[in-house]
Coordinates of C-alpha atoms in Angstrom, one line a residue:
X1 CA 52.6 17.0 -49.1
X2 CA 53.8 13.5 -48.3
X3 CA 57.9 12.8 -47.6
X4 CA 59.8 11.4 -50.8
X5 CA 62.6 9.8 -50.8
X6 CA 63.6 10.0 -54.2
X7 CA 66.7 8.4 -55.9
X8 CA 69.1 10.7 -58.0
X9 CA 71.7 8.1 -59.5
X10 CA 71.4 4.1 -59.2
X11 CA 74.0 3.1 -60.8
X12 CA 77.7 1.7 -59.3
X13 CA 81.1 3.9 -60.0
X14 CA 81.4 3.5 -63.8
X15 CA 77.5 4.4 -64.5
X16 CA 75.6 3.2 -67.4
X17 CA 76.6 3.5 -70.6
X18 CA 79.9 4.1 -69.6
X19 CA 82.0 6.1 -72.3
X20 CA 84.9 3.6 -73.2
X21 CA 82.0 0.5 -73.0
X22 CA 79.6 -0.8 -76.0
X23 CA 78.2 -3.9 -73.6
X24 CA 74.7 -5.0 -74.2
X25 CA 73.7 -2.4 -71.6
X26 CA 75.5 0.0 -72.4
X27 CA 73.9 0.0 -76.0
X28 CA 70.4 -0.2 -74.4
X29 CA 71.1 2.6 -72.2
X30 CA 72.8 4.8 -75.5
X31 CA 69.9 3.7 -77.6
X32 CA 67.2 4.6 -74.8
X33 CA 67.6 6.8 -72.2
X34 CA 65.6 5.8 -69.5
X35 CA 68.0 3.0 -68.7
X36 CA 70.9 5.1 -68.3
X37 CA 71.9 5.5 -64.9
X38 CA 74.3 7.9 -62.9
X39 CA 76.1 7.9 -59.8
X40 CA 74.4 6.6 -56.8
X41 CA 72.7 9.4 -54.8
X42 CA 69.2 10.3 -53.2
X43 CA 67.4 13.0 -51.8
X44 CA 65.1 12.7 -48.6
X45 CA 62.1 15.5 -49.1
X46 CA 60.5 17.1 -46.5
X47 CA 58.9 19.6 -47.9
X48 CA 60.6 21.9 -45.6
X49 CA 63.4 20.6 -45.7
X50 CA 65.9 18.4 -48.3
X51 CA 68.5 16.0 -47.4
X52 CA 71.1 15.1 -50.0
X53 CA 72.6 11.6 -49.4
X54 CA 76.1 11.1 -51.0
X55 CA 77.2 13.8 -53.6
X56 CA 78.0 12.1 -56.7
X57 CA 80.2 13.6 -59.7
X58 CA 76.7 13.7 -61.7
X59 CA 74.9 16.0 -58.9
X60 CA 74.8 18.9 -61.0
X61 CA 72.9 16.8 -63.9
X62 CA 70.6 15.3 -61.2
X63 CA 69.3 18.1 -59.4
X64 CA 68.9 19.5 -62.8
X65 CA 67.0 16.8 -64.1
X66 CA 64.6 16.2 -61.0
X67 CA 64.6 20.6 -60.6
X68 CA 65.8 20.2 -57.2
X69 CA 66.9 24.2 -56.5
X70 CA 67.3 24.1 -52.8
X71 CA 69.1 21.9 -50.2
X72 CA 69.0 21.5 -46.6
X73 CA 71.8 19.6 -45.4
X74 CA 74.0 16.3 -46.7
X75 CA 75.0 13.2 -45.5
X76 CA 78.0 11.1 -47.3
X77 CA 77.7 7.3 -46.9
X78 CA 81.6 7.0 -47.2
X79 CA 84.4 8.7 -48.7
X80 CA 84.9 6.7 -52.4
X81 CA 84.6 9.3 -55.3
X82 CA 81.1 8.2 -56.2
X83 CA 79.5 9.2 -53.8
X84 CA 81.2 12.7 -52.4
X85 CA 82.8 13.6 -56.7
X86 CA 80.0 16.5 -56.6
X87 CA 80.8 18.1 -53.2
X88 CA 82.4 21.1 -55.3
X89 CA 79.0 21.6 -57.4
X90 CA 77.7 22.8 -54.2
X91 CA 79.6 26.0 -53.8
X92 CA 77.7 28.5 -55.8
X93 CA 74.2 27.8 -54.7
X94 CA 75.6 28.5 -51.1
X95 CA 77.8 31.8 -52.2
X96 CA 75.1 33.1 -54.4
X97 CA 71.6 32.3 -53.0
X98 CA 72.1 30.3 -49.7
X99 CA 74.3 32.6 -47.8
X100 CA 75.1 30.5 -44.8
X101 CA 77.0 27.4 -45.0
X102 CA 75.2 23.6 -45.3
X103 CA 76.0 21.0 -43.0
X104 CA 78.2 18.0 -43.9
X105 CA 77.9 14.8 -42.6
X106 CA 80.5 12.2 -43.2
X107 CA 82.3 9.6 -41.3
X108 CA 84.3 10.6 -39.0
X109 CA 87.5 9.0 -41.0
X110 CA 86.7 11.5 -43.6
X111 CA 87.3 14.5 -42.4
X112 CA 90.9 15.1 -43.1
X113 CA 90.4 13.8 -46.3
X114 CA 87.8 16.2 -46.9
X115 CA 89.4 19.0 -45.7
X116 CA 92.6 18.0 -47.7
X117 CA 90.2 17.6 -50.7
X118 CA 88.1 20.4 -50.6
X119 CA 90.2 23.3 -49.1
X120 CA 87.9 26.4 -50.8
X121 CA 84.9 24.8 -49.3
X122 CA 86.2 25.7 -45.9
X123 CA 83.3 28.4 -45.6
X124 CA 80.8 26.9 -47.7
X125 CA 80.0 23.1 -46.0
X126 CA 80.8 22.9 -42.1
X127 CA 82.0 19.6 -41.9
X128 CA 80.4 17.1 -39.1
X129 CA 81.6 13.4 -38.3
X130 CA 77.9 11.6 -38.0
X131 CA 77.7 8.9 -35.3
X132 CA 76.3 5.3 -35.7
X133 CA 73.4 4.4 -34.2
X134 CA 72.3 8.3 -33.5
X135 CA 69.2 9.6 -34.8
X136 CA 69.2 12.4 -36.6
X137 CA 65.6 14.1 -36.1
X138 CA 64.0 16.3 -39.3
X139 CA 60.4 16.7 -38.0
X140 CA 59.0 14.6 -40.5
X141 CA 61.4 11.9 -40.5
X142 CA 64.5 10.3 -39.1
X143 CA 67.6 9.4 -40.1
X144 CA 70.0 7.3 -38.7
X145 CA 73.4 6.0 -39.9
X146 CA 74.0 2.4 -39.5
X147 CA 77.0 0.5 -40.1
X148 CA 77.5 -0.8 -43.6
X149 CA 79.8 -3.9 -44.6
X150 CA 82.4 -2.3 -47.2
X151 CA 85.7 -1.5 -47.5
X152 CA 85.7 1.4 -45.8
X153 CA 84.3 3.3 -42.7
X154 CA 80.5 3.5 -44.4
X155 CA 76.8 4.3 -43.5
X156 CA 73.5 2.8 -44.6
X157 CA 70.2 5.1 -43.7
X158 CA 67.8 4.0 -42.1
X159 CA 65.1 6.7 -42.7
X160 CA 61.5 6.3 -40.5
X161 CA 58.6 8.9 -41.5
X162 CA 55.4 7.4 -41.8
X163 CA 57.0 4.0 -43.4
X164 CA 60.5 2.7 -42.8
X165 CA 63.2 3.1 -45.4
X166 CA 66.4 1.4 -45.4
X167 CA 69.1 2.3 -47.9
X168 CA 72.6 0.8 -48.7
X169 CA 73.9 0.9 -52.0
X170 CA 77.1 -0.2 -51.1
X171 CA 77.4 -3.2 -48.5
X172 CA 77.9 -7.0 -48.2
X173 CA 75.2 -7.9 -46.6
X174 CA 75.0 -6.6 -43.2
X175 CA 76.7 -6.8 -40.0
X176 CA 74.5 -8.5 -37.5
X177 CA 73.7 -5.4 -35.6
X178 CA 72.3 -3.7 -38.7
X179 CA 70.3 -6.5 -40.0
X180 CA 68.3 -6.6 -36.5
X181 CA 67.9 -3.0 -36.6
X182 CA 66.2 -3.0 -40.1
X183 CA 64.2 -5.6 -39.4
X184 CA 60.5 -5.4 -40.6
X185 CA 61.6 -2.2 -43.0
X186 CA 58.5 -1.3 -45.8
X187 CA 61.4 -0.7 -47.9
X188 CA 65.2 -1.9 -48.6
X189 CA 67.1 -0.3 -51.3
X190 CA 70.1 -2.4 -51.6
X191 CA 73.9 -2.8 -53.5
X192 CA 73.4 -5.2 -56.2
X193 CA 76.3 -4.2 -58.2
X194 CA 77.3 -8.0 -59.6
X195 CA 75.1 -9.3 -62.2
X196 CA 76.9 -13.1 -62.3
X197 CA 79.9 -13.6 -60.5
X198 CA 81.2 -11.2 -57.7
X199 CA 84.6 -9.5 -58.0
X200 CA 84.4 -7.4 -54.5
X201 CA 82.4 -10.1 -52.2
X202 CA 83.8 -8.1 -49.1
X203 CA 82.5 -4.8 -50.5
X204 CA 79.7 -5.6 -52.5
X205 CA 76.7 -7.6 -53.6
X206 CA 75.3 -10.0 -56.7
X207 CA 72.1 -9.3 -57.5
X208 CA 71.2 -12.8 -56.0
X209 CA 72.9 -11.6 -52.9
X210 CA 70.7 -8.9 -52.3
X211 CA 67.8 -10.9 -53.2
X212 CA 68.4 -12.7 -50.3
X213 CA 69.6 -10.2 -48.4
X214 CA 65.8 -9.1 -48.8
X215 CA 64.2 -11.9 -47.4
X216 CA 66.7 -11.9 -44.4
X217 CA 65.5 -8.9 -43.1
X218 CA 61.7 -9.4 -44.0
X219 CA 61.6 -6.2 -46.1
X220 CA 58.0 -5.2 -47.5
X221 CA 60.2 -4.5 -50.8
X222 CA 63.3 -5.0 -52.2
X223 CA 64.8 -2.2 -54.8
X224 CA 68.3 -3.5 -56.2
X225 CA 70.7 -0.3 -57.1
X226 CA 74.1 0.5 -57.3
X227 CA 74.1 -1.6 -60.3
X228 CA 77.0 -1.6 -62.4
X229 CA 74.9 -3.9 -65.6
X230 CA 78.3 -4.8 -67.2
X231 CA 80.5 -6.6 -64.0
X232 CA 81.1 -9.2 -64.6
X233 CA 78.2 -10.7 -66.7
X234 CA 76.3 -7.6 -68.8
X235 CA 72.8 -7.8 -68.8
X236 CA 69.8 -5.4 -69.9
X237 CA 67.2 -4.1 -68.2
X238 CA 64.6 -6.8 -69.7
X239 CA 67.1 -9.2 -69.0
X240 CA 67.5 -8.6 -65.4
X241 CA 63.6 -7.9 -65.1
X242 CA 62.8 -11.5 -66.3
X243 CA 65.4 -12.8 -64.0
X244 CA 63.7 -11.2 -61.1
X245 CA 60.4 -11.7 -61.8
X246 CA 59.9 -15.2 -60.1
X247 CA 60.7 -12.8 -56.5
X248 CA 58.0 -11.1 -55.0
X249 CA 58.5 -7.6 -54.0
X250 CA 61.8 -7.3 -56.0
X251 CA 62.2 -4.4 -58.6
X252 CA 64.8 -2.2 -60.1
X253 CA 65.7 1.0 -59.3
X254 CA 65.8 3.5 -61.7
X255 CA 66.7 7.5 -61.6
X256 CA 64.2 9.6 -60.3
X257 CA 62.2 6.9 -58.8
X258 CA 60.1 8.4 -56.0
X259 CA 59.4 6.5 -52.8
X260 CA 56.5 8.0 -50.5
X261 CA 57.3 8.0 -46.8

């Protein structure tokens, strides 16, 4: 069985269709599901073993969806509700079948809030700050934390199995340190939350952004996510696919799209 790294939710914090939103995309996502997209999230799988990255307040539906019934360990990017919302949907798979806590890795400036947070999870995720730079070793695959542009303490992955995987769905570009280290990568999945003009250009990207962000490290392909479809300009799925076409090796993500590593 090959590695997968598999994406559970590509969409930014408000997901698509949001309920108090009837935007062109919105619609499209109502009127077909496909383009409906939740919380970002991914899973690295092992076979062995399955990393959760970021814990999103759709986790349940996710791992429901994509019949994920096991877990090995998770990593949080950073500490906004979009990515660590789901950390509670955790609890009963580890009281009831698991029987021995999982391991959580956050940022280091997270842990207090976590703790404050999530007080009845004392016994049911151990809490440990990940390092930049380290590299965590699965057997099959690597993963390492990188720093991420945003407004917060926050991690890209850079995953390295048979291919090279870089993932940051919510970044600026990248600090200069980062960008050399992903040089080359098979595969960037990228924060492209800004169709049109860019609210947050010190957290986040335009979908142009990322495009170049793309070429600047040399990656093999370029998968936009994180998109939010409605800021600032609302666009469908078509839309944004005939924009992009012109760019080799660009494509949307999508839930449940499997990568191969």
């Amino acid at each position: 069985m090959a590695a997968t790294f598999k994406l559970l939710g590509t969409g930014a914090g408000p997901g698509v269709p949001s309920f108090y939103c009837n935007c062109i995309a919105c619609q499209e996502a109502r009127e077909n599901p496909r383009f409906s997209r939740t919380r970002s999230g991914a899973i690295l799988d092992l076979g062995e073993k399955k990393i959760l990255i970021d814990a999103s307040p759709d986790l349940r539906h996710q791992l429901l969806r994509e019949k994920i019934d096991e877990l090995s360990c998770i990593f949080l990017t950073h500490w906004h509700y979009d990515h660590f919302g789901g950390l509670g949907e955790v609890e009963f798979y580890v009281r009831l079948v698991r029987h021995e806590p999982l391991t959580l890795y956050l940022p280091p400036s997270a842990v207090e809030e976590y703790q404050a947070a999530f007080p009845h999870l004392q016994d049911v995720l151990v809490p440990e700050p990940w390092q930049f730079g380290r590299c965590y070793d699965f057997g099959r695959a690597t993963l390492t934390p990188l720093p991420a542009n945003h407004s917060i303490e926050t991690a890209g992955i850079l995953v390295v199995g048979k291919k090279s995987l870089a993932y940051f769905t919510d970044t600026c570009g990248l600090p200069a340190e980062t960008l050399q280290r992903v040089q080359g990568v098979d595969i960037l999945i990228c924060d492209a939350t800004f169709h049109g003009e860019n609210w947050y250009p010190h957290s986040h990207m335009s979908v142009e952004q990322a495009i170049a962000l793309g070429r600047a490290t040399g990656a093999g392909k370029t998968i936009l996510s994180h998109l939010a479809m409605h800021y600032s300009q609302a666009v469908t799925v078509r839309q944004l696919e005939q924009e992009i076409a012109s760019y080799p090796g660009v494509s949307l993500a999508f839930d449940g799209l499997e990568l191969e590593l």
